[in-house]
């Protein structure tokens, strides 16, 4: 099984950015744990602070041989019709994830532009959302 994790803006700062919301673990350590736990799954990773780069990667993977995409679009979740249109156009299923419970935060974070075109949504369980998303693909 091939799964790609795509993280959006500021998620490269995990472990140092607002640890009360996002925790103390770097994404590199989360990724190492996931790869160790799911040794039979090929997990690739991409992070960008740029909307167009995220769309390019979604298109590249979305028409390839990936079995699933886990997307934490960060703040683009709430603003990017372009990313939503891209997800709707590709064939690979996408699970939307958020480390924090976005519904317990600022009102602007309560609406997702991408949820309607995603296979599912996992929010509010810290970095465990990535594991839960992998499990969702494995249980199909």
One Martini backbone bead per residue (centre of mass of N, CA, C, O) as a GRO file, in nm:
protein
  140
    1UNK     BB    1   0.098   0.035   0.020
    2UNK     BB    2   0.026   0.384  -0.075
    3UNK     BB    3   0.111   0.675   0.122
    4UNK     BB    4   0.040   1.026   0.144
    5UNK     BB    5   0.173   1.306   0.309
    6UNK     BB    6   0.023   1.636   0.344
    7UNK     BB    7   0.159   1.949   0.437
    8UNK     BB    8   0.113   2.264   0.524
    9UNK     BB    9   0.128   2.549   0.663
   10UNK     BB   10   0.357   2.546   0.942
   11UNK     BB   11   0.414   2.226   0.982
   12UNK     BB   12   0.731   2.258   1.000
   13UNK     BB   13   0.688   2.365   1.321
   14UNK     BB   14   0.669   2.124   1.466
   15UNK     BB   15   0.755   2.145   1.823
   16UNK     BB   16   0.745   2.487   1.827
   17UNK     BB   17   0.453   2.541   1.758
   18UNK     BB   18   0.229   2.577   1.971
   19UNK     BB   19   0.234   2.328   2.193
   20UNK     BB   20  -0.060   2.352   2.317
   21UNK     BB   21  -0.179   2.259   2.028
   22UNK     BB   22   0.067   2.071   1.866
   23UNK     BB   23   0.295   2.005   2.041
   24UNK     BB   24   0.644   1.853   2.069
   25UNK     BB   25   0.648   1.716   1.795
   26UNK     BB   26   0.793   1.639   1.526
   27UNK     BB   27   0.728   1.523   1.218
   28UNK     BB   28   0.967   1.334   1.191
   29UNK     BB   29   0.892   1.161   1.442
   30UNK     BB   30   0.614   1.077   1.343
   31UNK     BB   31   0.708   0.941   1.081
   32UNK     BB   32   0.888   0.727   1.210
   33UNK     BB   33   0.660   0.587   1.369
   34UNK     BB   34   0.484   0.512   1.127
   35UNK     BB   35   0.697   0.343   0.971
   36UNK     BB   36   0.734   0.137   1.198
   37UNK     BB   37   0.435   0.044   1.234
   38UNK     BB   38   0.413   0.054   0.890
   39UNK     BB   39   0.616  -0.141   0.716
   40UNK     BB   40   0.396  -0.225   0.476
   41UNK     BB   41   0.400   0.089   0.426
   42UNK     BB   42   0.425   0.343   0.193
   43UNK     BB   43   0.556   0.649   0.323
   44UNK     BB   44   0.504   0.966   0.215
   45UNK     BB   45   0.640   1.314   0.206
   46UNK     BB   46   0.488   1.653   0.220
   47UNK     BB   47   0.587   2.007   0.237
   48UNK     BB   48   0.408   2.332   0.226
   49UNK     BB   49   0.359   2.699   0.203
   50UNK     BB   50   0.237   2.643  -0.096
   51UNK     BB   51  -0.039   2.605  -0.279
   52UNK     BB   52   0.071   2.516  -0.560
   53UNK     BB   53   0.246   2.280  -0.452
   54UNK     BB   54   0.011   2.116  -0.341
   55UNK     BB   55  -0.139   2.083  -0.606
   56UNK     BB   56   0.085   1.948  -0.766
   57UNK     BB   57   0.105   1.699  -0.576
   58UNK     BB   58  -0.184   1.602  -0.596
   59UNK     BB   59  -0.175   1.550  -0.901
   60UNK     BB   60   0.062   1.353  -0.908
   61UNK     BB   61  -0.069   1.142  -0.707
   62UNK     BB   62  -0.383   1.131  -0.804
   63UNK     BB   63  -0.270   0.970  -1.090
   64UNK     BB   64  -0.141   0.736  -0.954
   65UNK     BB   65  -0.043   0.463  -0.716
   66UNK     BB   66  -0.198   0.567  -0.490
   67UNK     BB   67  -0.418   0.485  -0.212
   68UNK     BB   68  -0.347   0.757  -0.041
   69UNK     BB   69  -0.436   1.074   0.118
   70UNK     BB   70  -0.293   1.290   0.360
   71UNK     BB   71  -0.448   1.606   0.465
   72UNK     BB   72  -0.285   1.905   0.593
   73UNK     BB   73  -0.375   2.232   0.500
   74UNK     BB   74  -0.431   2.407   0.711
   75UNK     BB   75  -0.535   2.722   0.637
   76UNK     BB   76  -0.635   2.624   0.349
   77UNK     BB   77  -0.894   2.487   0.441
   78UNK     BB   78  -1.049   2.787   0.473
   79UNK     BB   79  -0.958   2.914   0.156
   80UNK     BB   80  -0.928   2.665  -0.073
   81UNK     BB   81  -1.072   2.606  -0.373
   82UNK     BB   82  -0.833   2.489  -0.533
   83UNK     BB   83  -0.791   2.235  -0.358
   84UNK     BB   84  -1.076   2.126  -0.384
   85UNK     BB   85  -1.074   2.096  -0.694
   86UNK     BB   86  -0.840   1.895  -0.700
   87UNK     BB   87  -0.963   1.668  -0.531
   88UNK     BB   88  -1.209   1.629  -0.725
   89UNK     BB   89  -1.017   1.544  -0.980
   90UNK     BB   90  -0.902   1.312  -0.843
   91UNK     BB   91  -0.867   0.956  -0.764
   92UNK     BB   92  -0.744   0.980  -0.495
   93UNK     BB   93  -0.801   0.947  -0.179
   94UNK     BB   94  -0.894   1.185   0.086
   95UNK     BB   95  -0.774   1.274   0.410
   96UNK     BB   96  -0.868   1.489   0.654
   97UNK     BB   97  -0.649   1.670   0.882
   98UNK     BB   98  -0.631   1.762   1.244
   99UNK     BB   99  -0.475   1.818   1.536
  100UNK     BB  100  -0.686   2.007   1.609
  101UNK     BB  101  -0.983   2.144   1.726
  102UNK     BB  102  -1.129   2.361   1.515
  103UNK     BB  103  -1.411   2.398   1.682
  104UNK     BB  104  -1.233   2.525   1.942
  105UNK     BB  105  -1.176   2.770   1.777
  106UNK     BB  106  -1.182   2.984   1.562
  107UNK     BB  107  -1.438   3.049   1.351
  108UNK     BB  108  -1.278   3.032   1.077
  109UNK     BB  109  -1.210   2.712   1.144
  110UNK     BB  110  -1.509   2.578   1.103
  111UNK     BB  111  -1.447   2.593   0.792
  112UNK     BB  112  -1.433   2.375   0.508
  113UNK     BB  113  -1.340   2.353   0.170
  114UNK     BB  114  -1.255   2.022   0.159
  115UNK     BB  115  -1.454   1.814   0.291
  116UNK     BB  116  -1.660   1.750   0.048
  117UNK     BB  117  -1.396   1.595  -0.115
  118UNK     BB  118  -1.358   1.395   0.110
  119UNK     BB  119  -1.366   1.089   0.259
  120UNK     BB  120  -1.256   1.228   0.535
  121UNK     BB  121  -1.240   1.322   0.895
  122UNK     BB  122  -0.968   1.417   1.127
  123UNK     BB  123  -0.995   1.553   1.464
  124UNK     BB  124  -0.823   1.634   1.777
  125UNK     BB  125  -0.567   1.392   1.818
  126UNK     BB  126  -0.337   1.502   1.721
  127UNK     BB  127  -0.090   1.316   1.565
  128UNK     BB  128  -0.291   1.064   1.552
  129UNK     BB  129  -0.438   1.132   1.283
  130UNK     BB  130  -0.242   0.979   1.097
  131UNK     BB  131  -0.297   0.694   1.199
  132UNK     BB  132  -0.604   0.696   1.154
  133UNK     BB  133  -0.583   0.735   0.848
  134UNK     BB  134  -0.432   0.478   0.785
  135UNK     BB  135  -0.647   0.289   0.901
  136UNK     BB  136  -0.868   0.369   0.696
  137UNK     BB  137  -0.715   0.240   0.453
  138UNK     BB  138  -0.673  -0.054   0.575
  139UNK     BB  139  -1.001  -0.110   0.616
  140UNK     BB  140  -1.094  -0.150   0.303
   0.00000   0.00000   0.00000
